[in-house]
Amino acid sequence: MPLISIITAAHARSATYLPETAKAIEAVKLPEGWDLEWVVQEDGADPKLRGFFASIPYAEYDAAGRQLGIALTRNLALTRASGVLLQALDQDDILLPEIFTTLIPHFTERGIHWAIGQADDLLPDGTRKPYPSPIPFGLKRPGEVNEFAEADGGNWPIHGAALMLRTATFRALGGWTGIPYDDELATFAALSQICEGYYDEAITWLYRHHPDQIHRTNGARQLSAAGRRIALQRAVAVQATGMTFSSEPAGAFVNERPVHVGEITKDTTLGA
């Protein structure tokens, strides 16, 4: 049975909206024959969310017990994902019920490697605000989205917080980019530079706005220009490698093969 892995980096101090996020996942519909797992990695030196996820049968929870930051935390979750497709999801955002029945078929019908639907902004009072897309919907050729972003001062028309991706492709590109801010943007820039994707006009998720978001802090604003510059630089670099991925439709989906490792065998003692 093909599997889609939802990947979430969680943090107890900012988990106010996590119950709503979990309730929304419970309500999502899947194409016939598909299953899902929710792979959660908690960041922070004092993890507190294990009990919350223990009652969710399809949740795969773990915590490193140290502060690593969102990019490294997401990548630790990625090591435990088994699905042929990944669904990125922040702990405060909302997936709408039709997201998987809308987006997964695009991977069967087309040789794409990423897909995303349109989002409404979810405001603090619970109301939804439409966000008009500055680019057309539909099939996106490699490099198309980045061309728009560069012409618009390094502002992307597609938000990477709810991307659906081919797991193998994403791993080949190194997962989430290990930078302190805009890690999902730098990843998306590299992916969309060399792979076709699909931008669906259906509203498939809600992007929550609230006062505690990291991007509202002075530190995040200071790092934003560097993060967006890295994203454009990475797009140029990955194209220069000549890396390509198949543009043929997937046909039968095959889940990721489990990889097991043992203890380190090299002797690292300091004795003579």
mmCIF file of C-alpha atoms in Angstrom:
data_model
loop_
_atom_site.group_PDB
_atom_site.id
_atom_site.type_symbol
_atom_site.label_atom_id
_atom_site.label_comp_id
_atom_site.label_asym_id
_atom_site.label_seq_id
_atom_site.Cartn_x
_atom_site.Cartn_y
_atom_site.Cartn_z
ATOM 1 C CA MET A 1 0.000 0.000 0.000
ATOM 2 C CA PRO A 2 1.567 3.334 -0.993
ATOM 3 C CA LEU A 3 2.176 5.652 1.928
ATOM 4 C CA ILE A 4 2.400 9.418 2.314
ATOM 5 C CA SER A 5 4.487 10.732 5.210
ATOM 6 C CA ILE A 6 3.470 14.002 6.838
ATOM 7 C CA ILE A 7 6.604 15.639 8.278
ATOM 8 C CA THR A 8 6.292 18.040 11.228
ATOM 9 C CA ALA A 9 8.904 19.684 13.422
ATOM 10 C CA ALA A 10 7.259 20.364 16.785
ATOM 11 C CA HIS A 11 8.197 22.481 19.787
ATOM 12 C CA ALA A 12 6.356 22.393 23.093
ATOM 13 C CA ARG A 13 6.621 26.119 23.819
ATOM 14 C CA SER A 14 4.786 26.984 20.597
ATOM 15 C CA ALA A 15 2.372 24.048 20.426
ATOM 16 C CA THR A 16 -0.778 26.070 21.169
ATOM 17 C CA TYR A 17 -2.445 25.147 17.879
ATOM 18 C CA LEU A 18 -1.198 21.556 17.660
ATOM 19 C CA PRO A 19 -4.576 20.019 18.659
ATOM 20 C CA GLU A 20 -6.240 21.792 15.718
ATOM 21 C CA THR A 21 -3.504 20.605 13.369
ATOM 22 C CA ALA A 22 -3.977 17.016 14.599
ATOM 23 C CA LYS A 23 -7.759 17.194 14.263
ATOM 24 C CA ALA A 24 -7.402 18.371 10.673
ATOM 25 C CA ILE A 25 -5.101 15.458 9.805
ATOM 26 C CA GLU A 26 -7.669 13.049 11.229
ATOM 27 C CA ALA A 27 -10.211 14.455 8.755
ATOM 28 C CA VAL A 28 -8.139 14.219 5.577
ATOM 29 C CA LYS A 29 -9.284 11.885 2.808
ATOM 30 C CA LEU A 30 -6.916 9.573 0.961
ATOM 31 C CA PRO A 31 -7.064 8.197 -2.577
ATOM 32 C CA GLU A 32 -8.165 4.585 -2.676
ATOM 33 C CA GLY A 33 -5.379 2.237 -1.607
ATOM 34 C CA TRP A 34 -3.265 4.888 0.145
ATOM 35 C CA ASP A 35 -2.283 5.186 3.799
ATOM 36 C CA LEU A 36 -0.539 7.882 5.839
ATOM 37 C CA GLU A 37 1.887 8.329 8.692
ATOM 38 C CA TRP A 38 2.572 11.504 10.673
ATOM 39 C CA VAL A 39 6.296 11.675 11.414
ATOM 40 C CA VAL A 40 6.892 14.186 14.208
ATOM 41 C CA GLN A 41 10.237 15.301 15.601
ATOM 42 C CA GLU A 42 10.173 17.489 18.696
ATOM 43 C CA ASP A 43 12.884 20.102 19.053
ATOM 44 C CA GLY A 44 14.219 21.443 22.349
ATOM 45 C CA ALA A 45 16.177 20.334 25.386
ATOM 46 C CA ASP A 46 13.040 19.619 27.421
ATOM 47 C CA PRO A 47 10.579 17.696 25.176
ATOM 48 C CA LYS A 48 7.027 17.491 26.494
ATOM 49 C CA LEU A 49 4.823 16.310 23.609
ATOM 50 C CA ARG A 50 5.296 12.535 23.645
ATOM 51 C CA GLY A 51 2.058 12.013 25.579
ATOM 52 C CA PHE A 52 0.070 14.062 23.086
ATOM 53 C CA PHE A 53 1.146 11.907 20.145
ATOM 54 C CA ALA A 54 0.863 8.606 22.009
ATOM 55 C CA SER A 55 -2.909 8.620 21.450
ATOM 56 C CA ILE A 56 -2.590 9.087 17.653
ATOM 57 C CA PRO A 57 -2.142 5.642 16.069
ATOM 58 C CA TYR A 58 -0.534 6.849 12.842
ATOM 59 C CA ALA A 59 1.885 9.261 14.559
ATOM 60 C CA GLU A 60 5.596 8.365 14.702
ATOM 61 C CA TYR A 61 7.073 10.597 17.411
ATOM 62 C CA ASP A 62 10.653 11.145 18.515
ATOM 63 C CA ALA A 63 12.729 13.829 20.232
ATOM 64 C CA ALA A 64 16.470 14.501 20.208
ATOM 65 C CA GLY A 65 16.413 16.095 23.654
ATOM 66 C CA ARG A 66 18.402 19.108 22.520
ATOM 67 C CA GLN A 67 17.866 22.374 20.659
ATOM 68 C CA LEU A 68 18.719 21.815 17.001
ATOM 69 C CA GLY A 69 16.593 24.307 15.087
ATOM 70 C CA ILE A 70 13.829 23.649 12.612
ATOM 71 C CA ALA A 71 15.881 22.508 9.588
ATOM 72 C CA LEU A 72 17.817 19.843 11.488
ATOM 73 C CA THR A 73 14.668 18.774 13.320
ATOM 74 C CA ARG A 74 12.803 18.298 10.060
ATOM 75 C CA ASN A 75 15.696 16.287 8.653
ATOM 76 C CA LEU A 76 15.699 13.984 11.680
ATOM 77 C CA ALA A 77 12.012 13.338 10.989
ATOM 78 C CA LEU A 78 12.893 12.682 7.350
ATOM 79 C CA THR A 79 15.221 9.830 8.385
ATOM 80 C CA ARG A 80 12.212 8.000 9.826
ATOM 81 C CA ALA A 81 9.799 8.579 6.928
ATOM 82 C CA SER A 82 8.738 5.522 4.931
ATOM 83 C CA GLY A 83 6.354 7.087 2.420
ATOM 84 C CA VAL A 84 6.924 7.385 -1.303
ATOM 85 C CA LEU A 85 5.579 10.947 -0.967
ATOM 86 C CA LEU A 86 6.167 13.567 1.724
ATOM 87 C CA GLN A 87 3.789 16.255 2.938
ATOM 88 C CA ALA A 88 5.446 19.167 4.743
ATOM 89 C CA LEU A 89 3.362 20.602 7.571
ATOM 90 C CA ASP A 90 4.131 23.137 10.290
ATOM 91 C CA GLN A 91 2.636 22.403 13.712
ATOM 92 C CA ASP A 92 0.291 25.392 13.546
ATOM 93 C CA ASP A 93 -1.034 25.058 9.983
ATOM 94 C CA ILE A 94 -4.121 23.184 8.772
ATOM 95 C CA LEU A 95 -4.509 20.592 6.019
ATOM 96 C CA LEU A 96 -7.965 20.627 4.441
ATOM 97 C CA PRO A 97 -9.802 17.316 3.871
ATOM 98 C CA GLU A 98 -9.318 17.162 0.084
ATOM 99 C CA ILE A 99 -5.581 17.900 -0.030
ATOM 100 C CA PHE A 100 -4.441 14.335 -0.763
ATOM 101 C CA THR A 101 -7.230 13.423 -3.170
ATOM 102 C CA THR A 102 -6.437 16.659 -5.019
ATOM 103 C CA LEU A 103 -2.636 16.549 -5.169
ATOM 104 C CA ILE A 104 -1.581 12.885 -5.159
ATOM 105 C CA PRO A 105 -3.206 12.162 -8.575
ATOM 106 C CA HIS A 106 -0.935 14.777 -10.172
ATOM 107 C CA PHE A 107 2.050 12.549 -9.390
ATOM 108 C CA THR A 108 0.391 9.648 -11.193
ATOM 109 C CA GLU A 109 -0.745 11.628 -14.220
ATOM 110 C CA ARG A 110 2.422 13.701 -14.715
ATOM 111 C CA GLY A 111 6.142 13.294 -14.195
ATOM 112 C CA ILE A 112 6.236 15.927 -11.482
ATOM 113 C CA HIS A 113 8.334 15.943 -8.320
ATOM 114 C CA TRP A 114 6.478 18.525 -6.217
ATOM 115 C CA ALA A 115 2.946 19.821 -5.855
ATOM 116 C CA ILE A 116 1.092 22.308 -3.721
ATOM 117 C CA GLY A 117 -2.381 23.780 -3.562
ATOM 118 C CA GLN A 118 -3.443 27.327 -2.895
ATOM 119 C CA ALA A 119 -3.856 28.471 0.729
ATOM 120 C CA ASP A 120 -6.098 30.870 2.567
ATOM 121 C CA ASP A 121 -4.631 32.861 5.443
ATOM 122 C CA LEU A 122 -6.154 31.818 8.771
ATOM 123 C CA LEU A 123 -6.383 34.923 10.958
ATOM 124 C CA PRO A 124 -6.298 35.045 14.786
ATOM 125 C CA ASP A 125 -10.070 35.549 15.001
ATOM 126 C CA GLY A 126 -10.672 32.332 13.043
ATOM 127 C CA THR A 127 -11.655 33.991 9.779
ATOM 128 C CA ARG A 128 -10.080 33.083 6.446
ATOM 129 C CA LYS A 129 -8.564 35.613 4.078
ATOM 130 C CA PRO A 130 -7.941 34.653 0.436
ATOM 131 C CA TYR A 131 -4.451 35.260 -0.873
ATOM 132 C CA PRO A 132 -4.510 35.878 -4.638
ATOM 133 C CA SER A 133 -1.772 34.043 -6.496
ATOM 134 C CA PRO A 134 0.634 36.314 -8.386
ATOM 135 C CA ILE A 135 1.404 33.540 -10.892
ATOM 136 C CA PRO A 136 -0.853 31.264 -12.948
ATOM 137 C CA PHE A 137 -1.825 27.835 -11.616
ATOM 138 C CA GLY A 138 -1.005 24.605 -13.374
ATOM 139 C CA LEU A 139 2.117 22.748 -14.478
ATOM 140 C CA LYS A 140 5.355 24.577 -13.634
ATOM 141 C CA ARG A 141 8.418 23.971 -15.782
ATOM 142 C CA PRO A 142 11.842 23.783 -14.115
ATOM 143 C CA GLY A 143 13.089 27.229 -13.101
ATOM 144 C CA GLU A 144 9.800 29.030 -13.740
ATOM 145 C CA VAL A 145 8.965 29.814 -10.116
ATOM 146 C CA ASN A 146 12.506 30.982 -9.333
ATOM 147 C CA GLU A 147 12.520 33.305 -12.336
ATOM 148 C CA PHE A 148 9.495 35.063 -10.900
ATOM 149 C CA ALA A 149 11.080 35.194 -7.435
ATOM 150 C CA GLU A 150 14.319 36.730 -8.648
ATOM 151 C CA ALA A 151 12.474 39.344 -10.690
ATOM 152 C CA ASP A 152 10.388 40.182 -7.614
ATOM 153 C CA GLY A 153 13.326 40.899 -5.325
ATOM 154 C CA GLY A 154 13.674 37.395 -3.937
ATOM 155 C CA ASN A 155 10.015 36.958 -3.008
ATOM 156 C CA TRP A 156 8.527 33.583 -3.882
ATOM 157 C CA PRO A 157 4.918 33.286 -5.070
ATOM 158 C CA ILE A 158 4.599 29.775 -3.570
ATOM 159 C CA HIS A 159 4.981 29.065 0.148
ATOM 160 C CA GLY A 160 7.067 25.983 0.929
ATOM 161 C CA ALA A 161 5.371 25.204 4.249
ATOM 162 C CA ALA A 162 2.916 22.721 2.713
ATOM 163 C CA LEU A 163 4.794 21.197 -0.209
ATOM 164 C CA MET A 164 4.112 17.648 -1.309
ATOM 165 C CA LEU A 165 7.262 15.972 -2.630
ATOM 166 C CA ARG A 166 8.675 12.753 -3.977
ATOM 167 C CA THR A 167 10.671 11.354 -1.064
ATOM 168 C CA ALA A 168 13.541 9.956 -3.148
ATOM 169 C CA THR A 169 13.993 13.230 -5.037
ATOM 170 C CA PHE A 170 13.973 15.218 -1.833
ATOM 171 C CA ARG A 171 16.580 12.985 -0.222
ATOM 172 C CA ALA A 172 18.789 13.230 -3.299
ATOM 173 C CA LEU A 173 18.810 17.006 -2.839
ATOM 174 C CA GLY A 174 19.792 16.690 0.822
ATOM 175 C CA GLY A 175 16.466 17.333 2.525
ATOM 176 C CA TRP A 176 15.804 20.672 4.167
ATOM 177 C CA THR A 177 18.640 23.152 3.740
ATOM 178 C CA GLY A 178 20.637 23.533 6.956
ATOM 179 C CA ILE A 179 20.282 27.283 7.443
ATOM 180 C CA PRO A 180 18.758 29.125 10.415
ATOM 181 C CA TYR A 181 15.857 30.643 8.468
ATOM 182 C CA ASP A 182 13.927 29.929 5.247
ATOM 183 C CA ASP A 183 15.157 26.324 5.114
ATOM 184 C CA GLU A 184 12.035 25.248 3.236
ATOM 185 C CA LEU A 185 12.489 28.071 0.726
ATOM 186 C CA ALA A 186 16.076 27.151 -0.139
ATOM 187 C CA THR A 187 15.000 23.537 -0.576
ATOM 188 C CA PHE A 188 12.070 24.455 -2.796
ATOM 189 C CA ALA A 189 14.259 26.725 -4.929
ATOM 190 C CA ALA A 190 16.662 23.864 -5.659
ATOM 191 C CA LEU A 191 13.883 21.358 -6.305
ATOM 192 C CA SER A 192 11.803 23.591 -8.556
ATOM 193 C CA GLN A 193 14.866 24.669 -10.545
ATOM 194 C CA ILE A 194 15.443 21.200 -11.982
ATOM 195 C CA CYS A 195 12.067 19.456 -11.581
ATOM 196 C CA GLU A 196 8.585 20.011 -12.899
ATOM 197 C CA GLY A 197 5.871 20.653 -10.347
ATOM 198 C CA TYR A 198 2.188 21.424 -10.145
ATOM 199 C CA TYR A 199 0.506 24.430 -8.514
ATOM 200 C CA ASP A 200 -3.162 23.601 -7.999
ATOM 201 C CA GLU A 201 -5.753 26.346 -7.714
ATOM 202 C CA ALA A 202 -7.771 24.333 -5.178
ATOM 203 C CA ILE A 203 -7.468 25.629 -1.618
ATOM 204 C CA THR A 204 -5.891 22.639 0.138
ATOM 205 C CA TRP A 205 -4.444 24.162 3.331
ATOM 206 C CA LEU A 206 -4.639 27.116 5.699
ATOM 207 C CA TYR A 207 -1.626 29.196 6.649
ATOM 208 C CA ARG A 208 -2.137 30.372 10.223
ATOM 209 C CA HIS A 209 -1.194 33.881 11.303
ATOM 210 C CA HIS A 210 -0.600 34.477 15.006
ATOM 211 C CA PRO A 211 1.590 36.743 17.185
ATOM 212 C CA ASP A 212 4.100 34.026 18.168
ATOM 213 C CA GLN A 213 5.285 33.177 14.657
ATOM 214 C CA ILE A 214 9.057 33.203 14.243
ATOM 215 C CA HIS A 215 8.933 35.327 11.098
ATOM 216 C CA ARG A 216 7.499 38.200 13.149
ATOM 217 C CA THR A 217 10.643 38.458 15.291
ATOM 218 C CA ASN A 218 13.491 40.904 14.672
ATOM 219 C CA GLY A 219 15.959 38.039 14.408
ATOM 220 C CA ALA A 220 14.004 36.389 11.601
ATOM 221 C CA ARG A 221 13.676 39.629 9.689
ATOM 222 C CA GLN A 222 17.427 40.140 9.926
ATOM 223 C CA LEU A 223 18.063 36.654 8.512
ATOM 224 C CA SER A 224 15.418 36.851 5.787
ATOM 225 C CA ALA A 225 17.584 38.511 3.147
ATOM 226 C CA ALA A 226 20.363 35.953 3.662
ATOM 227 C CA GLY A 227 17.912 33.049 3.479
ATOM 228 C CA ARG A 228 16.374 34.291 0.241
ATOM 229 C CA ARG A 229 19.794 34.983 -1.249
ATOM 230 C CA ILE A 230 20.889 31.436 -0.375
ATOM 231 C CA ALA A 231 17.755 30.099 -2.070
ATOM 232 C CA LEU A 232 18.545 31.851 -5.343
ATOM 233 C CA GLN A 233 22.213 30.857 -5.128
ATOM 234 C CA ARG A 234 21.256 27.241 -4.537
ATOM 235 C CA ALA A 235 18.939 27.246 -7.556
ATOM 236 C CA VAL A 236 21.793 28.424 -9.780
ATOM 237 C CA ALA A 237 24.237 25.923 -8.286
ATOM 238 C CA VAL A 238 22.002 22.873 -8.565
ATOM 239 C CA GLN A 239 21.225 23.654 -12.190
ATOM 240 C CA ALA A 240 24.944 23.950 -12.939
ATOM 241 C CA THR A 241 25.509 20.394 -11.731
ATOM 242 C CA GLY A 242 23.373 19.066 -14.569
ATOM 243 C CA MET A 243 21.342 17.008 -12.117
ATOM 244 C CA THR A 244 18.053 15.787 -13.543
ATOM 245 C CA PHE A 245 15.226 13.512 -12.456
ATOM 246 C CA SER A 246 12.846 11.423 -14.515
ATOM 247 C CA SER A 247 9.932 13.310 -16.033
ATOM 248 C CA GLU A 248 7.945 10.120 -16.605
ATOM 249 C CA PRO A 249 4.798 9.477 -14.541
ATOM 250 C CA ALA A 250 5.495 7.233 -11.577
ATOM 251 C CA GLY A 251 3.174 4.366 -12.437
ATOM 252 C CA ALA A 252 3.167 2.064 -9.415
ATOM 253 C CA PHE A 253 4.309 3.834 -6.238
ATOM 254 C CA VAL A 254 6.873 1.987 -4.133
ATOM 255 C CA ASN A 255 7.459 3.048 -0.537
ATOM 256 C CA GLU A 256 10.947 3.864 0.708
ATOM 257 C CA ARG A 257 13.105 0.880 1.721
ATOM 258 C CA PRO A 258 13.989 0.879 5.441
ATOM 259 C CA VAL A 259 17.680 1.471 6.127
ATOM 260 C CA HIS A 260 19.191 0.154 9.360
ATOM 261 C CA VAL A 261 22.519 1.093 10.939
ATOM 262 C CA GLY A 262 24.381 -0.353 13.914
ATOM 263 C CA GLU A 263 26.790 0.967 16.493
ATOM 264 C CA ILE A 264 29.913 2.877 15.485
ATOM 265 C CA THR A 265 32.739 0.345 15.112
ATOM 266 C CA LYS A 266 35.790 2.651 15.020
ATOM 267 C CA ASP A 267 37.727 2.798 18.279
ATOM 268 C CA THR A 268 37.574 6.417 19.482
ATOM 269 C CA THR A 269 39.124 5.954 22.930
ATOM 270 C CA LEU A 270 41.955 8.309 23.868
ATOM 271 C CA GLY A 271 44.221 5.667 25.411
ATOM 272 C CA ALA A 272 47.480 4.544 23.874
#
